[in-house]
PDB file of C-alpha atoms and ligand atoms in Angstrom:
ATOM      1  CA  MET L   1     123.584  89.322 115.168  1.00 44.00           C
ATOM      2  CA  THR L   2     120.962  89.746 117.840  1.00 53.00           C
ATOM      3  CA  GLN L   3     118.074  87.355 117.855  1.00 62.00           C
ATOM      4  CA  GLU L   4     114.844  89.187 117.194  1.00 76.00           C
ATOM      5  CA  SER L   5     111.927  88.350 119.419  1.00 85.00           C
ATOM      6  CA  PRO L   6     109.007  86.688 117.659  1.00 88.00           C
ATOM      7  CA  VAL L   7     106.755  89.078 119.563  1.00 92.00           C
ATOM      8  CA  ARG L   8     106.708  92.699 118.555  1.00 89.00           C
ATOM      9  CA  ARG L   9     104.829  95.050 120.865  1.00 92.00           C
ATOM     10  CA  PHE L  10     102.685  98.012 119.911  1.00 90.00           C
ATOM     11  CA  LYS L  11     103.553 100.691 122.492  1.00 88.00           C
ATOM     12  CA  ASP L  12     102.315 104.267 122.421  1.00 81.00           C
ATOM     13  CA  PHE L  13     101.146 103.652 118.877  1.00 81.00           C
ATOM     14  CA  ARG L  14     104.608 102.645 117.591  1.00 88.00           C
ATOM     15  CA  TRP L  15     105.714  99.113 116.817  1.00 89.00           C
ATOM     16  CA  GLU L  16     108.976  98.354 118.568  1.00 89.00           C
ATOM     17  CA  ASN L  17     112.091  97.670 116.435  1.00 87.00           C
ATOM     18  CA  THR L  18     110.298  99.024 113.385  1.00 89.00           C
ATOM     19  CA  ASP L  19     111.264 101.995 111.245  1.00 88.00           C
ATOM     20  CA  LEU L  20     108.774 104.783 110.821  1.00 87.00           C
ATOM     21  CA  LEU L  21     108.631 105.346 107.072  1.00 83.00           C
ATOM     22  CA  ALA L  22     107.252 107.997 104.821  1.00 75.00           C
ATOM     23  CA  TYR L  23     103.984 106.921 103.281  1.00 71.00           C
ATOM     24  CA  ARG L  24     105.073 107.183  99.682  1.00 63.00           C
ATOM     25  CA  GLN L  25     108.221 107.951  97.800  1.00 52.00           C
ATOM     26  CA  GLU L  26     106.605 108.913  94.518  1.00 56.00           C
ATOM     27  CA  GLU L  27     106.309 112.577  93.736  1.00 58.00           C
ATOM     28  CA  GLY L  28     102.996 114.300  93.298  1.00 59.00           C
ATOM     29  CA  VAL L  29     100.772 111.755  95.023  1.00 59.00           C
ATOM     30  CA  PRO L  30      98.242 113.684  97.090  1.00 64.00           C
ATOM     31  CA  PHE L  31      97.893 112.597 100.681  1.00 69.00           C
ATOM     32  CA  LYS L  32      98.154 114.265 104.065  1.00 78.00           C
ATOM     33  CA  ASP L  33      99.930 113.238 107.278  1.00 80.00           C
ATOM     34  CA  VAL L  34     100.356 109.496 106.811  1.00 86.00           C
ATOM     35  CA  THR L  35     103.155 107.283 108.136  1.00 89.00           C
ATOM     36  CA  ARG L  36     103.954 103.660 107.339  1.00 89.00           C
ATOM     37  CA  GLN L  37     105.578 100.853 109.334  1.00 92.00           C
ATOM     38  CA  LEU L  38     106.440  97.605 107.574  1.00 91.00           C
ATOM     39  CA  LEU L  39     105.689  94.895 110.127  1.00 91.00           C
ATOM     40  CA  PHE L  40     105.963  91.638 108.287  1.00 90.00           C
ATOM     41  CA  GLU L  41     107.335  90.564 104.944  1.00 90.00           C
ATOM     42  CA  ALA L  42     106.975  86.947 103.966  1.00 90.00           C
ATOM     43  CA  PRO L  43     107.590  86.082 100.320  1.00 87.00           C
ATOM     44  CA  ASP L  44     106.825  82.436 101.153  1.00 92.00           C
ATOM     45  CA  LEU L  45     103.336  83.545 102.202  1.00 92.00           C
ATOM     46  CA  LYS L  46     103.281  86.047  99.325  1.00 94.00           C
ATOM     47  CA  GLY L  47     102.135  88.576 101.914  1.00 94.00           C
ATOM     48  CA  GLU L  48     103.194  91.825 103.503  1.00 95.00           C
ATOM     49  CA  LEU L  49     101.620  93.390 106.567  1.00 95.00           C
ATOM     50  CA  ARG L  50     101.965  97.124 107.046  1.00 94.00           C
ATOM     51  CA  TYR L  51     100.683  99.558 109.640  1.00 95.00           C
ATOM     52  CA  PHE L  52      99.603 103.006 108.501  1.00 94.00           C
ATOM     53  CA  GLU L  53      98.701 105.947 110.612  1.00 93.00           C
ATOM     54  CA  VAL L  54      96.757 108.907 109.315  1.00 93.00           C
ATOM     55  CA  ALA L  55      97.029 111.939 111.610  1.00 90.00           C
ATOM     56  CA  THR L  56      93.971 113.886 112.742  1.00 90.00           C
ATOM     57  CA  ASN L  57      92.275 115.376 109.669  1.00 87.00           C
ATOM     58  CA  GLY L  58      94.719 113.579 107.380  1.00 89.00           C
ATOM     59  CA  TYR L  59      93.949 111.211 104.532  1.00 91.00           C
ATOM     60  CA  SER L  60      95.569 108.486 102.451  1.00 93.00           C
ATOM     61  CA  SER L  61      95.835 108.831  98.687  1.00 92.00           C
ATOM     62  CA  LEU L  62      92.748 108.219  96.593  1.00 94.00           C
ATOM     63  CA  GLU L  63      93.771 105.298  94.399  1.00 95.00           C
ATOM     64  CA  ARG L  64      92.889 101.979  92.844  1.00 97.00           C
ATOM     65  CA  HIS L  65      94.858  98.959  91.665  1.00 97.00           C
ATOM     66  CA  ASP L  66      94.528  95.321  90.693  1.00 97.00           C
ATOM     67  CA  HIS L  67      95.740  93.987  94.018  1.00 96.00           C
ATOM     68  CA  ARG L  68      93.397  93.541  96.925  1.00 96.00           C
ATOM     69  CA  HIS L  69      93.724  94.968 100.437  1.00 95.00           C
ATOM     70  CA  ALA L  70      92.510  93.632 103.750  1.00 97.00           C
ATOM     71  CA  VAL L  71      92.522  96.592 106.138  1.00 98.00           C
ATOM     72  CA  MET L  72      91.935  96.256 109.872  1.00 97.00           C
ATOM     73  CA  ILE L  73      91.481  99.411 111.912  1.00 97.00           C
ATOM     74  CA  LEU L  74      93.492  99.370 115.145  1.00 95.00           C
ATOM     75  CA  ARG L  75      93.036 102.844 116.574  1.00 95.00           C
ATOM     76  CA  GLY L  76      90.890 105.903 116.162  1.00 96.00           C
ATOM     77  CA  THR L  77      87.837 106.414 114.069  1.00 95.00           C
ATOM     78  CA  GLY L  78      87.429 107.793 110.612  1.00 96.00           C
ATOM     79  CA  ARG L  79      85.791 107.137 107.305  1.00 97.00           C
ATOM     80  CA  CYS L  80      86.736 105.178 104.257  1.00 97.00           C
ATOM     81  CA  LEU L  81      85.697 105.222 100.664  1.00 98.00           C
ATOM     82  CA  VAL L  82      85.414 101.867  98.888  1.00 98.00           C
ATOM     83  CA  GLY L  83      84.169 102.120  95.326  1.00 97.00           C
ATOM     84  CA  THR L  84      81.380 104.693  95.581  1.00 96.00           C
ATOM     85  CA  GLN L  85      80.407 103.864  99.166  1.00 97.00           C
ATOM     86  CA  VAL L  86      81.493 105.698 102.314  1.00 97.00           C
ATOM     87  CA  PHE L  87      81.746 103.951 105.672  1.00 98.00           C
ATOM     88  CA  GLN L  88      82.377 105.041 109.235  1.00 97.00           C
ATOM     89  CA  VAL L  89      85.144 102.807 110.650  1.00 97.00           C
ATOM     90  CA  GLY L  90      86.642 102.120 114.058  1.00 97.00           C
ATOM     91  CA  PRO L  91      88.808  99.641 115.955  1.00 96.00           C
ATOM     92  CA  LEU L  92      88.742  96.032 114.719  1.00 96.00           C
ATOM     93  CA  ASP L  93      86.590  96.769 111.682  1.00 97.00           C
ATOM     94  CA  LEU L  94      87.907  94.788 108.730  1.00 98.00           C
ATOM     95  CA  VAL L  95      87.647  96.466 105.335  1.00 98.00           C
ATOM     96  CA  ASP L  96      87.931  94.338 102.206  1.00 97.00           C
ATOM     97  CA  ILE L  97      89.035  96.459  99.266  1.00 98.00           C
ATOM     98  CA  PRO L  98      88.427  94.579  96.030  1.00 97.00           C
ATOM     99  CA  PRO L  99      90.554  94.894  92.896  1.00 97.00           C
ATOM    100  CA  MET L 100      90.136  98.201  91.042  1.00 97.00           C
ATOM    101  CA  ALA L 101      87.888  99.793  93.681  1.00 98.00           C
ATOM    102  CA  TRP L 102      88.708 103.423  94.380  1.00 98.00           C
ATOM    103  CA  HIS L 103      89.648 103.772  98.039  1.00 97.00           C
ATOM    104  CA  GLN L 104      90.763 106.345 100.559  1.00 96.00           C
ATOM    105  CA  PHE L 105      90.957 106.576 104.355  1.00 96.00           C
ATOM    106  CA  ARG L 106      90.305 109.770 106.297  1.00 95.00           C
ATOM    107  CA  ALA L 107      90.949 110.330 109.984  1.00 94.00           C
ATOM    108  CA  GLY L 108      88.418 112.264 112.051  1.00 91.00           C
ATOM    109  CA  ASP L 109      89.217 115.544 113.752  1.00 90.00           C
ATOM    110  CA  THR L 110      89.923 114.214 117.248  1.00 92.00           C
ATOM    111  CA  GLU L 111      92.270 111.247 116.846  1.00 92.00           C
ATOM    112  CA  ALA L 112      94.684 109.598 114.440  1.00 93.00           C
ATOM    113  CA  LEU L 113      93.412 106.650 112.420  1.00 96.00           C
ATOM    114  CA  GLY L 114      95.729 103.625 112.531  1.00 96.00           C
ATOM    115  CA  PHE L 115      95.236 100.474 110.504  1.00 96.00           C
ATOM    116  CA  LEU L 116      96.907  97.274 109.391  1.00 96.00           C
ATOM    117  CA  CYS L 117      96.968  96.589 105.683  1.00 97.00           C
ATOM    118  CA  LEU L 118      97.640  93.175 104.204  1.00 96.00           C
ATOM    119  CA  VAL L 119      98.844  93.016 100.599  1.00 95.00           C
ATOM    120  CA  ASN L 120     100.540  90.674  98.185  1.00 95.00           C
ATOM    121  CA  VAL L 121     104.340  91.074  98.079  1.00 92.00           C
ATOM    122  CA  GLN L 122     104.090  91.394  94.298  1.00 92.00           C
ATOM    123  CA  ARG L 123     101.559  94.006  93.420  1.00 94.00           C
ATOM    124  CA  ASP L 124     100.759  96.504  90.718  1.00 95.00           C
ATOM    125  CA  LYS L 125     101.311 100.213  91.112  1.00 94.00           C
ATOM    126  CA  ALA L 126      98.423 102.341  92.349  1.00 93.00           C
ATOM    127  CA  GLN L 127      96.506 104.388  89.775  1.00 94.00           C
ATOM    128  CA  LEU L 128      95.375 107.900  90.634  1.00 93.00           C
ATOM    129  CA  PRO L 129      92.091 109.250  89.266  1.00 95.00           C
ATOM    130  CA  SER L 130      92.058 111.416  86.161  1.00 95.00           C
ATOM    131  CA  PRO L 131      90.060 114.669  86.410  1.00 95.00           C
ATOM    132  CA  GLU L 132      87.226 112.878  84.550  1.00 97.00           C
ATOM    133  CA  GLN L 133      87.263 109.917  86.959  1.00 96.00           C
ATOM    134  CA  LEU L 134      87.318 112.313  89.901  1.00 95.00           C
ATOM    135  CA  ALA L 135      84.310 114.161  88.492  1.00 95.00           C
ATOM    136  CA  GLU L 136      82.468 110.865  87.989  1.00 96.00           C
ATOM    137  CA  LEU L 137      83.200 109.810  91.579  1.00 96.00           C
ATOM    138  CA  SER L 138      82.112 113.211  92.890  1.00 95.00           C
ATOM    139  CA  SER L 139      78.763 112.851  91.111  1.00 96.00           C
ATOM    140  CA  HIS L 140      77.788 110.462  93.920  1.00 96.00           C
ATOM    141  CA  PRO L 141      76.541 112.680  96.778  1.00 95.00           C
ATOM    142  CA  ALA L 142      78.071 110.528  99.544  1.00 95.00           C
ATOM    143  CA  VAL L 143      81.438 110.561  97.796  1.00 96.00           C
ATOM    144  CA  ALA L 144      81.288 114.315  97.207  1.00 95.00           C
ATOM    145  CA  GLY L 145      80.609 114.806 100.928  1.00 94.00           C
ATOM    146  CA  PHE L 146      83.545 112.546 101.780  1.00 94.00           C
ATOM    147  CA  PHE L 147      85.906 114.574  99.547  1.00 91.00           C
ATOM    148  CA  ARG L 148      84.649 117.875 100.947  1.00 87.00           C
ATOM    149  CA  ALA L 149      85.653 116.968 104.519  1.00 79.00           C
ATOM    150  CA  LYS L 150      88.767 118.802 105.587  1.00 60.00           C
TER     151      LYS L 150
HETATM  152 MN1   MN B 201      95.674 100.975  98.020  1.00 89.92          MN
END
């Protein structure tokens, strides 16, 4: 077995020796143009570090769950929804997504949005909004504007 280097390089927006995975396996989860690379899995630390990339004009799924996320943007600019607030984000911004806060990431129209996401190894499944919850979220003007973006 070959010894893996402790240093893994990020070259041309791909992590070396890392599979490029589909964002989600589950059927019917709405998202657009997102890839996932699992960088680090450490049950002893109870943590998992993933890298996601949302292509130009793409977006991650709108979801919430009990587990927390720490998200650090590495490339591109875009916007994120956390709860009912919308933020412009760019490289090295750290986004703390608290338990049960609705969240979604959207890339801008010029560049992909790439970010690290730290999660607990053991975590609950994401919940998607019901039509009623979506309507409630959309009643906030900033959120409605965020959803309208193509
Ligand atoms: Mn999430």
